[in-house]
XYZ file of C-alpha atoms in Angstrom:
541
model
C -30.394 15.160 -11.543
C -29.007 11.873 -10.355
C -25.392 10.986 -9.621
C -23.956 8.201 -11.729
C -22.204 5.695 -9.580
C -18.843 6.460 -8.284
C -18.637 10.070 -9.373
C -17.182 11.727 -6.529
C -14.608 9.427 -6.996
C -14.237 10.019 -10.460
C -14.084 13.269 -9.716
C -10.980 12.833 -7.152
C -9.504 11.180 -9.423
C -9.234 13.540 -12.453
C -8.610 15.928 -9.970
C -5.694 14.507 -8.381
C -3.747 13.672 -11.860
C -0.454 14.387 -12.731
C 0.840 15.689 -16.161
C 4.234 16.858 -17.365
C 4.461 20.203 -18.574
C 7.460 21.614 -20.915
C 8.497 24.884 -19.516
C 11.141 25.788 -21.992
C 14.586 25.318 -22.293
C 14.311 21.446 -22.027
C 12.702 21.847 -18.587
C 9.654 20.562 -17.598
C 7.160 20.667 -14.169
C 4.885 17.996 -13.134
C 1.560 19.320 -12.429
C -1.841 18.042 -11.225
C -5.342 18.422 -12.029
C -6.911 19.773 -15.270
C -7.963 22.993 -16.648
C -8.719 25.731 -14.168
C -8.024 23.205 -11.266
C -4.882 22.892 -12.596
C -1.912 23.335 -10.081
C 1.408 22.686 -8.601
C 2.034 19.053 -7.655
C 3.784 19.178 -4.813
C 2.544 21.364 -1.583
C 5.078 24.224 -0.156
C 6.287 21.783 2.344
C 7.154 24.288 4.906
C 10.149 23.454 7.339
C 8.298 24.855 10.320
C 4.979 22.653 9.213
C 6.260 19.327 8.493
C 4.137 17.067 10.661
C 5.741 14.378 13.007
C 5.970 10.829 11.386
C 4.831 9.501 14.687
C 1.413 9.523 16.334
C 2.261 10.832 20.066
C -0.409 9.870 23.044
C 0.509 11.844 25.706
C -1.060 9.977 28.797
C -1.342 6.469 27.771
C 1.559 3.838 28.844
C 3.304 1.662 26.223
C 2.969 -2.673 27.148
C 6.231 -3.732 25.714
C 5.923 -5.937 22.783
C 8.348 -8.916 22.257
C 10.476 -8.536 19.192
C 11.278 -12.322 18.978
C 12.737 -13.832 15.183
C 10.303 -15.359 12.266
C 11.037 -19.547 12.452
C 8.602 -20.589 10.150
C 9.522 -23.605 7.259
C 7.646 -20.972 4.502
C 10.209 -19.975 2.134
C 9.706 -15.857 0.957
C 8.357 -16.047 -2.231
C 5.986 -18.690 -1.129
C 4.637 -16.583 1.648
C 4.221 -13.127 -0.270
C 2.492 -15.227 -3.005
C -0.093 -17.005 -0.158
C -3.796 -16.091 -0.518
C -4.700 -15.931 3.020
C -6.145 -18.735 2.903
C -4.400 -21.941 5.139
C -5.445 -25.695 6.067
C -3.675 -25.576 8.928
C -5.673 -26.360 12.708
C -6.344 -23.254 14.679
C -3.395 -21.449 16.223
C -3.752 -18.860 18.489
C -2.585 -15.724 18.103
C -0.176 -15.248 21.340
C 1.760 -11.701 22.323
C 4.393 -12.479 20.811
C 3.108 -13.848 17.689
C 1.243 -9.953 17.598
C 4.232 -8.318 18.314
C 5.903 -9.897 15.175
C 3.204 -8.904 12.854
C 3.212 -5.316 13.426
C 6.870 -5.217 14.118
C 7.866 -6.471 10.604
C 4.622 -4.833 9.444
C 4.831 -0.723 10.740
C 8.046 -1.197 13.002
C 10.684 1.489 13.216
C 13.969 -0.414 12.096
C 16.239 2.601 12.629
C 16.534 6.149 12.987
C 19.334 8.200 10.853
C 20.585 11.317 11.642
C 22.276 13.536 9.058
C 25.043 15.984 9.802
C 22.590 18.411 8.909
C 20.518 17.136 12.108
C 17.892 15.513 10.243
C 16.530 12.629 11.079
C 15.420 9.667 8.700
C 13.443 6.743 10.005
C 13.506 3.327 8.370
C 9.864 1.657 9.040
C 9.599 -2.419 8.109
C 7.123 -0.789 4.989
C 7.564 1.596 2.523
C 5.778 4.913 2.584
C 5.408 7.398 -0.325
C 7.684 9.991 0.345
C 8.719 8.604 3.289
C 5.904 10.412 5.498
C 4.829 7.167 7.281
C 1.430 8.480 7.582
C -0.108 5.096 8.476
C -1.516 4.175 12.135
C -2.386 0.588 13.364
C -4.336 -0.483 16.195
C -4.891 -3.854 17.527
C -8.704 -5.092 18.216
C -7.517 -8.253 20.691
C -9.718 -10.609 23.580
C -7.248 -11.170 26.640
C -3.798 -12.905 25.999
C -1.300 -13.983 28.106
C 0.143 -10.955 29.982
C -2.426 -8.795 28.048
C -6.044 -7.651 28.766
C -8.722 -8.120 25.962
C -9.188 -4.483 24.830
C -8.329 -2.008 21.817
C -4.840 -0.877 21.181
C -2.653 1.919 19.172
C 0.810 0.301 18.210
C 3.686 2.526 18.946
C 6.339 2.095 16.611
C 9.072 3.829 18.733
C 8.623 1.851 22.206
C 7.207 -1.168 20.051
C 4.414 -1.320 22.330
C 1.015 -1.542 22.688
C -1.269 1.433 24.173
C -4.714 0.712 25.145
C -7.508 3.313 24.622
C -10.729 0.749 24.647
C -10.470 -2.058 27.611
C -12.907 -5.539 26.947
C -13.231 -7.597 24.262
C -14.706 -5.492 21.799
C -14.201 -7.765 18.515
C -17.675 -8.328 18.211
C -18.408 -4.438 17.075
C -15.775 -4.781 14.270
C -17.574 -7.930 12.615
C -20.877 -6.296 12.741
C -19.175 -2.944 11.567
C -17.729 -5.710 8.598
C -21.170 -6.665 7.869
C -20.694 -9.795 9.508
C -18.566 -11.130 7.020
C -17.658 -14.725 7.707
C -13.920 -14.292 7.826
C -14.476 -11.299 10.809
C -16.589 -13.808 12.097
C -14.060 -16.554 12.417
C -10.812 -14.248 13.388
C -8.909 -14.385 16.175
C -7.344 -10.991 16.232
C -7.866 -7.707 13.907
C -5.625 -5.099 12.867
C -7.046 -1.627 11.796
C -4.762 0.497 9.382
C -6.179 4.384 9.570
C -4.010 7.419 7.646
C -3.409 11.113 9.553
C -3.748 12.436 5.848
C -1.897 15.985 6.738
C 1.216 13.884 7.278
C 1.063 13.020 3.423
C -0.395 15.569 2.331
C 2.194 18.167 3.751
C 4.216 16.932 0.320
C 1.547 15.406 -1.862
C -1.603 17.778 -1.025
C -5.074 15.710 -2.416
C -3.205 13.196 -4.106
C -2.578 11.664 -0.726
C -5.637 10.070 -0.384
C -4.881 8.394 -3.275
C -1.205 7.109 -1.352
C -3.082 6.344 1.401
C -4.332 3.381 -0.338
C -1.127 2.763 -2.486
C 0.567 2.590 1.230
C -1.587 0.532 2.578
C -1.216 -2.080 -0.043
C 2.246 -2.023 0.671
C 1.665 -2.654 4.736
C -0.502 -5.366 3.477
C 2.419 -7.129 1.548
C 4.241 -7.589 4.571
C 1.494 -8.353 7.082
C -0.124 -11.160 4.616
C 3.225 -12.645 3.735
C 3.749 -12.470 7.442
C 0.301 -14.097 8.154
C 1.250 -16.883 5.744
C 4.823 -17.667 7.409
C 2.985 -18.375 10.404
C 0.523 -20.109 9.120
C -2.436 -17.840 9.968
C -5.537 -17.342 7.968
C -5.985 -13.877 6.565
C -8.022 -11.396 5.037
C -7.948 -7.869 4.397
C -11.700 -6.376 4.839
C -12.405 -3.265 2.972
C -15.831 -3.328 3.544
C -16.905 -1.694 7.143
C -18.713 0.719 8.605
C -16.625 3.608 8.451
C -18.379 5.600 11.326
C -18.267 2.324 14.150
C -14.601 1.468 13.298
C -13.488 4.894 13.474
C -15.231 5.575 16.642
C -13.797 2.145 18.020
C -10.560 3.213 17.659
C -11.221 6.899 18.376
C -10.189 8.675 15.375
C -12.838 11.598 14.161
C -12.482 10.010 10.136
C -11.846 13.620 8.851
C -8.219 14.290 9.878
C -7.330 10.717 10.845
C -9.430 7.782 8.786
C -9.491 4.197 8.807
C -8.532 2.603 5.459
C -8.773 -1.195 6.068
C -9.864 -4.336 8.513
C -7.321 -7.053 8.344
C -9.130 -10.050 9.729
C -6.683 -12.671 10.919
C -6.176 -16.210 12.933
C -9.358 -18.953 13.494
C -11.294 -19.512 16.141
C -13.733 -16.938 16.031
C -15.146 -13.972 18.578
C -17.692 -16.115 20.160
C -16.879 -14.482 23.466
C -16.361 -10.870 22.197
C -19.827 -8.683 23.294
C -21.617 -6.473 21.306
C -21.871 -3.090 23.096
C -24.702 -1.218 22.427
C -22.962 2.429 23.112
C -19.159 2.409 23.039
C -17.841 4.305 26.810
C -16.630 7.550 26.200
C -13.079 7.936 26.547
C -10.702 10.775 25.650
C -6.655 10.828 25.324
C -4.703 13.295 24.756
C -2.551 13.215 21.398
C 0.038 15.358 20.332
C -0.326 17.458 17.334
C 1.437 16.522 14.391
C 2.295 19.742 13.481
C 1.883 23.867 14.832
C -0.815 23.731 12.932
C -2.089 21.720 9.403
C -3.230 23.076 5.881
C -7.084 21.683 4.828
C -7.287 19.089 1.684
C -11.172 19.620 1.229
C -11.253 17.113 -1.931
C -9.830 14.510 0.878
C -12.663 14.704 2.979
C -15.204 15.003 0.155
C -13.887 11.569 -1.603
C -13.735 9.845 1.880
C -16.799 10.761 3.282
C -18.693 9.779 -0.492
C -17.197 6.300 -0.030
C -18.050 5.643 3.340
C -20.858 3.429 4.236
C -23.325 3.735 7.030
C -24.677 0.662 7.578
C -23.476 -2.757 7.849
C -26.616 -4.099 5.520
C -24.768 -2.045 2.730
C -20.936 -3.031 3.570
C -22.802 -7.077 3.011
C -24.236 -6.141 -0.349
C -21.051 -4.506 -1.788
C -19.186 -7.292 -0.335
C -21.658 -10.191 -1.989
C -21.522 -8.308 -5.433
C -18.140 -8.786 -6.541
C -17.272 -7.883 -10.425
C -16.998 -10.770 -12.668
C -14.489 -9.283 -15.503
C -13.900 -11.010 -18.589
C -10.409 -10.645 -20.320
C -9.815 -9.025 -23.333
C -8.853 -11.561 -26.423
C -5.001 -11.980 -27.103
C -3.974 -10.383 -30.381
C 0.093 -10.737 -29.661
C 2.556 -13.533 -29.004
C 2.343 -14.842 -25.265
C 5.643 -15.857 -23.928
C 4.663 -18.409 -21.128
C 6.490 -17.460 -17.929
C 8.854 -19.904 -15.908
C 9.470 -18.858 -12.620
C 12.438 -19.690 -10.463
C 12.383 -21.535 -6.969
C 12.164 -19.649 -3.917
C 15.348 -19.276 -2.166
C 15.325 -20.802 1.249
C 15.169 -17.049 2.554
C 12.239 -16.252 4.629
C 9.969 -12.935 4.336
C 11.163 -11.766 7.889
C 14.778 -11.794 6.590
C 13.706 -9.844 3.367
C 11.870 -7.059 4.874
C 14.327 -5.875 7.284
C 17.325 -5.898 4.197
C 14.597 -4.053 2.118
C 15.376 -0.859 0.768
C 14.280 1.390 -2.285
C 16.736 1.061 -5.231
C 17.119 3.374 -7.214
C 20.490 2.065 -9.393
C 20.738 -0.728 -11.352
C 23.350 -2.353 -13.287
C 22.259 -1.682 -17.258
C 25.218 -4.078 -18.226
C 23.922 -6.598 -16.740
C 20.835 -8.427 -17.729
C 18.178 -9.821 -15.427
C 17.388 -14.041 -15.674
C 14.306 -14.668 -17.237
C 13.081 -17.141 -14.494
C 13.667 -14.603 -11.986
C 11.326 -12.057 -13.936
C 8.770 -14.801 -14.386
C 8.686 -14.909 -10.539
C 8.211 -11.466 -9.327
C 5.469 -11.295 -11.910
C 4.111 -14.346 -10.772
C 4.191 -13.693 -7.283
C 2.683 -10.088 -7.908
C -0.214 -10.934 -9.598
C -0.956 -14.001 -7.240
C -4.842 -13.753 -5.621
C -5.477 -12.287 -2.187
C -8.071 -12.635 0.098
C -9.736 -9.366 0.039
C -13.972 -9.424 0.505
C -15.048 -7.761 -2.243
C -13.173 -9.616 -5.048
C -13.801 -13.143 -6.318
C -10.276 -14.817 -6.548
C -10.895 -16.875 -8.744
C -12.088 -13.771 -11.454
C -9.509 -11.312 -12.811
C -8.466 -8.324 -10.413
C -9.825 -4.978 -11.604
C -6.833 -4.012 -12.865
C -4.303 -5.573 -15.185
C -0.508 -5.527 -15.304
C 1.502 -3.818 -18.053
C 4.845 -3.811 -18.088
C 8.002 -2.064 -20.217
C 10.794 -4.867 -20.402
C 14.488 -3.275 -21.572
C 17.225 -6.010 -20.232
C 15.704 -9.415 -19.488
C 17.895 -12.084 -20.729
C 16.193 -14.404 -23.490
C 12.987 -11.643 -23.694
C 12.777 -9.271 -26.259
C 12.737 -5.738 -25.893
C 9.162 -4.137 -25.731
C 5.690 -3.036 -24.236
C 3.945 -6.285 -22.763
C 0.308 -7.184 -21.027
C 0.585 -9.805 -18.278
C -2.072 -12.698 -19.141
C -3.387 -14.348 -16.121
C -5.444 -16.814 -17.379
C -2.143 -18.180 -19.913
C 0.425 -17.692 -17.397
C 2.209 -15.593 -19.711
C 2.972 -12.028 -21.383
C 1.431 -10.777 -24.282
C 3.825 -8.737 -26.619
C 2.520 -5.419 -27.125
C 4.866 -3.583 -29.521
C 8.265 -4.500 -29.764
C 11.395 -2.156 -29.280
C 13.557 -0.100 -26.764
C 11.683 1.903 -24.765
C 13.787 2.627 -22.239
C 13.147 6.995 -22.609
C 9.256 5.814 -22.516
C 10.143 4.507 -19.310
C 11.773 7.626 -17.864
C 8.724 9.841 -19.157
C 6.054 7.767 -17.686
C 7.759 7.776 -14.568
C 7.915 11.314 -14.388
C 11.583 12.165 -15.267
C 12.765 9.727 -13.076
C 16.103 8.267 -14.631
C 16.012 5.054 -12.766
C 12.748 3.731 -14.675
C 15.159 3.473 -17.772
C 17.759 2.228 -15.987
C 15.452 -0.336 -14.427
C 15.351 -4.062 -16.161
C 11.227 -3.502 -16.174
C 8.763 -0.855 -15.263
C 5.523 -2.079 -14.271
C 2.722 0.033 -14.676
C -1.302 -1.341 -13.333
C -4.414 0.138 -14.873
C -7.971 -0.472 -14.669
C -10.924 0.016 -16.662
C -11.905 2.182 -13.268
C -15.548 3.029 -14.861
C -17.008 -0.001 -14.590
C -15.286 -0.501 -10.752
C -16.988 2.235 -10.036
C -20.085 1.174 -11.602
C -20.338 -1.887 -9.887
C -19.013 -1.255 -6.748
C -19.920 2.587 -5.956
C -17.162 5.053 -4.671
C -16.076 2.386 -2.255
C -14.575 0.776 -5.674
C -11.957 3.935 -6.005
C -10.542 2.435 -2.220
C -10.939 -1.128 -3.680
C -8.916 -0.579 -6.880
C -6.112 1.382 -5.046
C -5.489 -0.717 -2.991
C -5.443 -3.798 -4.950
C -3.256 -2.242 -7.234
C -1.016 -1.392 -4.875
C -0.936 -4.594 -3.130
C 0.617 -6.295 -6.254
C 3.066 -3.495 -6.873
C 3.858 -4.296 -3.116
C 4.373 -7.981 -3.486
C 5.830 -7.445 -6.979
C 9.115 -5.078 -5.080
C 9.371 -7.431 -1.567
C 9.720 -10.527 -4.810
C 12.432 -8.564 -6.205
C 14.006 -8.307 -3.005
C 13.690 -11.711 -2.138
C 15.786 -12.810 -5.238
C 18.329 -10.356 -4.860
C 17.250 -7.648 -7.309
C 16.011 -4.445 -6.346
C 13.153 -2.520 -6.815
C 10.909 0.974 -6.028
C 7.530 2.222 -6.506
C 7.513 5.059 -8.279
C 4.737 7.849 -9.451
C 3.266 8.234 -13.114
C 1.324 11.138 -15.059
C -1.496 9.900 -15.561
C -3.431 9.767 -18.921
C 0.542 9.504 -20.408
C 0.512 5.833 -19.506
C -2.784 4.683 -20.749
C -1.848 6.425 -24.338
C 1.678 4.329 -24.197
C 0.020 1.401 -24.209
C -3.136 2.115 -26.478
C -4.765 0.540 -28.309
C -4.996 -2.246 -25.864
C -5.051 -0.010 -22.658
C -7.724 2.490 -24.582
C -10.111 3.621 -21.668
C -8.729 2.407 -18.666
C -6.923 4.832 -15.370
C -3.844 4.510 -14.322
C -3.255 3.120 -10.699
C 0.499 2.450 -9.772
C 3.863 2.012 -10.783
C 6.791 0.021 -9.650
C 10.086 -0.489 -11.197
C 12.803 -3.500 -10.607
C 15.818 -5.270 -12.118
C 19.513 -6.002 -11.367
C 20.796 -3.858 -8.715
C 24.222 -1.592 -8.311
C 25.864 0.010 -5.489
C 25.161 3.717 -5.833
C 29.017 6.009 -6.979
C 30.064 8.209 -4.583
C 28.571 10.999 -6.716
C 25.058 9.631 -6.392
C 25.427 9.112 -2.583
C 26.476 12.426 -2.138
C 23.621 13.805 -4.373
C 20.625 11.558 -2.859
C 22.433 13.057 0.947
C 22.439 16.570 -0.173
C 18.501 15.905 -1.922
C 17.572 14.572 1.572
C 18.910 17.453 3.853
C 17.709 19.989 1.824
C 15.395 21.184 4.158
C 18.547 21.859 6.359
C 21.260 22.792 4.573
């Protein structure tokens, strides 16, 4: 019998969702999957298991990085808001232009330790659950005071290891089916995931924050890109097979997840090697020992592709949607000026907020920003930017000054929000973010689904990766906004099919892809503080 496009990913993805259950007694449990798949959401987390949030090389030298400031005349919002795009003359990408990048991108800000003896690292990007499960390596020709090769960035010596010496650049463009923006980089970054260290919490459903974390690393790299006036794209299109094996990861345990393609001037240079050397490093293991995710490897390995003929076609096919027709009032946005704030300055004051001040309304023009800035196109090689995304933007609005109360549908092509249904819904908000009581506290909760059928139809089980990540990307952009006009803001998690019903009619049919909440900001009482310390230490206590 044949296989209808994109089931395996389908498949993952009914697998991996999450429903509240009532337990009695005005409890409830969050669950995941359906029917006799059915199980606990969360994985037993064992203390003696939990894997390292670093990935250890244990005979390869670090080349110190510079950490040197952002000066750039880009103000934030600008910059997370860029397409990738810029008119600006060739500039090359020096060390220390590299070493801001992935410092403000995957850096390690600052280490915590409770006085329980835990410690708590502070990376420049979020991470669900804080597991930092993300790797990056550089793909580089030779630079001043470093040789052409390929490189794993190490967060805690903010370095540079090589594994791969030459200029190999010209095996990731053929790997990204020659797409012309691989073709005219300068420099790529490769962003892989060592699963276990998600999945320790999240079990399968980390594949799915694998992508959701990657959009986030890609709101600060591309916002990053833009400050310094660099072209960029992100490239999720490659042979999975020749990118892994560049870098040396097997793609079972360790995977790459996306090509970010950035600078001019092309790889003229770079040669093609026709067998890549054999090497071998020794890496330490993230934990004593790890716990199989089958369903991870089964969804990965369906939405690979093996050659680069087939990355070109599912880059050259990208899905022309057509909106649905407005039926509601649209409120046309108006956004507030950037403050004269760069990114670099936002992402190291970043933080997940979980408080907010429900006396205090948000400004309307501030809203209209973050929305604005969210839902602004990206480079990315499978999407046409100048066609809707794949997923659209619905949003719960309790305390926005001048907006009334309700269940909205960001409009694109009208620069506005459709009213939905009006009313409070600030208990909806709680429930579709899984008991969490800082979705009602929050000014909005913004929720992105996608009619993730016909994704998959068009664009295979590589479309499950594409719509992830896209998703995320926007909730990405949509917190760092929040941030960058003084608000705060935090992703969040969702059950599933719970959403899509909230905002049916209009969201009849269509999956549910991420969640992010934002609004006016408090300082936490000394009651929370102590709570969200004693939450954090459990492990130790």
């Amino acid at each position: 019998m044949e296989t209808s496009a994109g089931a395996a990913a389908r498949a993952f993805h009914d697998r991996t969702k999450y429903l509240v259950v009532d337990t009695g007694a005005g409890a409830s449990d969050i669950r995941m999957g359906a029917g006799a798949e059915e199980g606990p959401a969360l994985g037993e987390q064992s203390p003696e298991l939990e894997p390292s949030p670093f990935k250890i090389y244990l005979d390869l030298e670090s080349v110190p990085l510079p950490a040197t400031p952002l000066v750039t005349d880009v103000a934030a919002l600008e910059a997370i808001a860029a397409s990738g795009e810029t008119g600006e003359a060739a500039r090359e990408v020096d060390l220390d232009l590299l070493g801001r990048l992935l410092f403000r991108t995957a850096g390690l800000l600052k280490e915590w330790v409770s006085p329980w003896g835990k410690s708590m690292h502070f990376r420049a990007s979020g991470c669900t659950g804080a597991r930092y499960h993300l790797e990056f390596y550089a793909v580089v020709g030779a630079m001043d005071d470093l040789d052409a090769g390929v490189y794993h960035y190490d967060p805690q010596s903010h370095g540079l290891q090589q594994i791969r010496a030459g200029d190999l650049r010209q095996q990731v463009v053929e790997a990204c089916g020659e797409h012309q923006s691989a073709a005219d980089a300068q420099v790529f970054l490769i962003c892989s995931s060592e699963f276990w260290r998600n999945a320790w919490r999240y079990q399968e459903r980390s594949w799915r924050h694998a992508f959701w974390d990657l959009g986030t690393h890609a709101t600060n790299l591309l916002a990053l890109c833009a400050s310094e006036h660099l072209a960029a794209t992100v490239l999720m299109g490659f042979v999975d097979e020749q990118i892994n094996a560049l870098i040396r990861i097997d793609g079972e345990q360790e995977a790459a997840l996306g090509v970010f393609a950035i600078g001019q001037g092309g790889v003229a240079d770079a040669q093609l090697a026709e067998v890549l050397p054999a090497v071998d490093h020794r890496v330490a293991p993230s934990s004593p020992r790890t716990i199989d995710f089958p369903a991870i490897q089964v969804a990965h390995r369906a939405s690979s592709f093996p050659t680069g003929e087939e990355v070109s076609a599912w880059q050259s096919t990208p899905l022309e949607r057509t909106l649905d027709p407005v039926e509601g009032r649209v409120i046309s946005l108006s956004p507030v000026s950037s403050p004269d704030e760069n990114v670099e300055q936002v992402i190291l004051r970043r933080r997940s907020n979980r408080h907010y001040a429900t006396d205090v309304p948000m400004a309307f023009d501030q809203f209209s920003a973050v929305i604005e800035t969210a839902m602004a196109p990206a480079r990315i090689d499978a999407l046409d930017s100048r066609s809707p995304g794949l997923s659209d933007l619905y949003l719960i609005v309790n305390r926005v000054d001048g907006l009334e109360s309700g269940s909205y549908l960001y409009r694109p092509d009208l620069r506005g929000i459709e009213l939905l249904q009006a009313g409070r819904f600030d208990a909806d908000a709680v429930r579709l973010a899984c008991g969490q009581s800082y979705a009602g506290d929050a000014h909005v909760a913004a929720f992105w689904l996608a009619d993730l059928d016909a994704a998959l139809q068009q664009y295979g089980d590589r479309g499950y990766r594409l719509a992830q990540f896209e998703a995320a990307l926007a909730g990405g952009r949509l917190q760092l906004a929040a941030h960058a006009l003084g608000l705060g803001a935090v992703g969040s998690t969702s059950p599933d099919d719970d959403v899509a019903a909230f905002f049916s009619p209009t969201a009849t049919g269509k999956d549910f892809l991420f969640v992010a909440v934002f609004g006016v900001r408090r300082k936490p009482t000394d009651a929370e503080t102590s709570a969200a310390s004693t939450f954090l230490n459990r492990d130790q206590a």
